[in-house]
Every structure is written in structure tokens, then in C-alpha cells.
Coordinates of C-alpha atoms in Angstrom, one line a residue:
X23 CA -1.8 -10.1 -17.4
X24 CA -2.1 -9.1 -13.6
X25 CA -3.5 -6.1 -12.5
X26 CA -4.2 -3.9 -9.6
X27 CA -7.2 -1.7 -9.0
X28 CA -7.2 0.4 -6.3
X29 CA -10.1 2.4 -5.2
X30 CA -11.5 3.8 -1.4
X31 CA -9.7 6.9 -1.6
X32 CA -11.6 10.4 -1.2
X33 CA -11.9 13.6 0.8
X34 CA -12.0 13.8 4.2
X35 CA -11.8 15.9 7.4
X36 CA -8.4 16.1 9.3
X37 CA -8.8 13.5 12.2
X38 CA -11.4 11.6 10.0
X39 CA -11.0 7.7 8.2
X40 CA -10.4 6.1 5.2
X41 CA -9.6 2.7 3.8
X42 CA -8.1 1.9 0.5
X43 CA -8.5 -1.5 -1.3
X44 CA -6.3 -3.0 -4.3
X45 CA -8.1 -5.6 -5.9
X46 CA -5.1 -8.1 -7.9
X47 CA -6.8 -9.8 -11.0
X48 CA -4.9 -11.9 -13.2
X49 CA -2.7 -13.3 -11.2
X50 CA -3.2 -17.5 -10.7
X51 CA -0.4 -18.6 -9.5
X52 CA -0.3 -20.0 -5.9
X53 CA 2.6 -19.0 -4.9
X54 CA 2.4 -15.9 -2.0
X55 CA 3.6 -12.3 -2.9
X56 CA 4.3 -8.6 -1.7
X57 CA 1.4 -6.2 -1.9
X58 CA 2.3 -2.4 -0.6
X59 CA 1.0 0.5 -0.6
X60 CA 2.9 3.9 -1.7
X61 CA 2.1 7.1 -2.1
X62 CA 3.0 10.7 -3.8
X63 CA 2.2 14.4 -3.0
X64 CA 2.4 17.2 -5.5
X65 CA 6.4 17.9 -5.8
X66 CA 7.1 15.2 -3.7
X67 CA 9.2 12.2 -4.4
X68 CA 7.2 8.9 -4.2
X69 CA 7.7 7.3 -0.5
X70 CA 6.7 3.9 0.6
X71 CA 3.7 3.6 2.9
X72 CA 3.7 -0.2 3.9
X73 CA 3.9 -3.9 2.7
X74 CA 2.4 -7.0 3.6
X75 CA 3.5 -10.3 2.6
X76 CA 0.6 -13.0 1.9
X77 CA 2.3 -16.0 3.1
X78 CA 2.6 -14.8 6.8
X79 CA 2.8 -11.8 9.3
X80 CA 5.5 -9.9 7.9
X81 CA 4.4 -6.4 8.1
X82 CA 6.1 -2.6 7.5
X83 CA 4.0 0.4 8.4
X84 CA 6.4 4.0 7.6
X85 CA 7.1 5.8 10.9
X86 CA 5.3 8.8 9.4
X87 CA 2.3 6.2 9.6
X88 CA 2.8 3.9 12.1
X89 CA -0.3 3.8 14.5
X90 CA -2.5 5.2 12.3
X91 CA -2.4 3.4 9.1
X92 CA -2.8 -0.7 9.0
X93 CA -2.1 -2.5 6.0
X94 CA -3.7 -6.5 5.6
X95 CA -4.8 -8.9 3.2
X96 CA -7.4 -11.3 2.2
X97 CA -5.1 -13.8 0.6
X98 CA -8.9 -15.6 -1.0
X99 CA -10.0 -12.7 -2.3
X100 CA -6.7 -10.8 -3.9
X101 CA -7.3 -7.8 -1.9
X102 CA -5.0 -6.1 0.3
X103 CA -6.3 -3.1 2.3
X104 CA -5.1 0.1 3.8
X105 CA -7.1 1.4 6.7
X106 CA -6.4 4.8 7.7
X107 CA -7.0 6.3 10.9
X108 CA -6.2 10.1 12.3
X109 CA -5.6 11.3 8.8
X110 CA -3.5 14.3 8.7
X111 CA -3.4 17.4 5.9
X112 CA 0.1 15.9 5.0
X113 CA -1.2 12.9 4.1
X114 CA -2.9 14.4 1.2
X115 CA -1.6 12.5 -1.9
X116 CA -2.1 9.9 -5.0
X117 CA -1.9 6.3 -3.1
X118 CA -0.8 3.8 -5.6
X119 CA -1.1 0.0 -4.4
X120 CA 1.9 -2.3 -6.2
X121 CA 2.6 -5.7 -5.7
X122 CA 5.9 -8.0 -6.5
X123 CA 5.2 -11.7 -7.4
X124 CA 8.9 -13.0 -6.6
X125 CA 11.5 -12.0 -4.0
X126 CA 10.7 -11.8 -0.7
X127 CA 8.7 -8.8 1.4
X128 CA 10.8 -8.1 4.4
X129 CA 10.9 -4.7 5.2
X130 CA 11.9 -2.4 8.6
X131 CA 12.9 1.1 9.1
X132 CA 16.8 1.0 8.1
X133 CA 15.7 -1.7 5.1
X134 CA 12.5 0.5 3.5
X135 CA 10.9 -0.5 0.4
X136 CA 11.6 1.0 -2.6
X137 CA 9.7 1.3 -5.8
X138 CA 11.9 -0.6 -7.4
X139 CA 11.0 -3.9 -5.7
X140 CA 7.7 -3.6 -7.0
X141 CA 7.1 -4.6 -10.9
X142 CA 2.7 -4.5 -11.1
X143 CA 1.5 -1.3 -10.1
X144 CA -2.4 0.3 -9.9
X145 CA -2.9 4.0 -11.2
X146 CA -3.6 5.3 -7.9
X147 CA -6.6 6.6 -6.3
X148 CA -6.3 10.1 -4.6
X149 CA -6.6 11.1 -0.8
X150 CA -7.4 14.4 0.0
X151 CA -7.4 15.3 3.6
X152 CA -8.6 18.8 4.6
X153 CA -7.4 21.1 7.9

């Protein structure tokens, strides 16, 4: 059974950092896959934050984090990252990592990922960010 495990997250300091990790376990396979990162804010529907695809550079960052946040991934070690940068009160919500094992992981700003693309996801880890 393949899991995700997120953890990183924390309390911090507006303008301050954080990086989240999402550890995949389980999975053996060798074919490549679509890890993202979404998250949710109290009252707030669930918004995607960005993807990365394993096999290659295809990349989506949100415009509400796009020069601050940077998604990768260690393809070796089944662990994608989410570093974040300039953090902002609004960013202040559960970050779940997710991950889709077929289908590809191409992603821009009129073609945004949706939850439903992802079927594994990690129970979250929480960001707090302080003003």
C-alpha cells in the first residue's frame, strides 16, 4: 500500500522560511509519477499549490506562490519537497502532499490541478505563519 508522509511544517514569522517534505513509501514500481502539494485554510476550499512530475522538468507553482514557493524531487529517495520563501499570514493552512501514479502531470495557469487528479494523499502537516 503506498503512502505519503509529510512533515517540515510549523510556525513561523511573516517574511520567514519553511520547507515541507513528503516522503512516498510503498510504492515499487519504476514507472515516474505526479507528486503536488495542496493546501487548505480554515473555511477555505482546498486550492492546489504545485506539482512536479518525476520523469522530467514539468513544473506548476500557483500564481499566489510563484516566486516564493519551489517544489522538487529526489526521484532515489521518494521525496518531493516544498521550499517556502517570504511566507505570508495568508499562507497559513493544512499542506497536504498527494501524488498520482498514472496519467500525466502537466499543469499551467488556465489547466490547474485539481484534487481529483490525485488518488494517494498524506494527512497534512500544518503551516502557521504569524504578522
Amino acid at each position: 500500500q503506498v503512502q505519503l508522509v509529510e512533515s517540515g511544517g510549523g510556525s513561523v514569522e511573516a517574511g520567514g522560511s519553511l520547507s515541507l517534505s513528503c516522503k512516498v513509501s510503498g510504492y515499487t514500481a519504476d514507472s515516474n509519477y505526479c507528486m503536488a502539494w495542496f493546501r487548505q485554510a480554515p473555511g477555505k476550499e482546498r486550492e492546489a499549490v504545485a506539482t512536479v512530475f518525476t520523469g522530467g522538468d514539468s513544473r506548476y507553482h500557483a500564481d499566489a506562490v510563484k516566486g516564493r514557493f519551489t517544489i522538487s524531487h529526489d526521484k532515489a529517495k521518494k521525496i518531493a519537497y516544498l521550499q517556502m520563501t517570504s511566507l505570508k499570514p495568508e499562507d497559513t493552512a493544512m499542506y497536504y502532499c498527494a501524488a498520482e501514479f498514472r496519467g500525466g502531470c502537466y499543469y499551467t495557469a488556465y489547466h490547474v490541478p485539481n484534487g481529483g487528479d490525485f488518488g494517494t494523499w498524506g494527512r497534512g502537516t500544518q503551516v502557521t505563519v504569524s504578522s
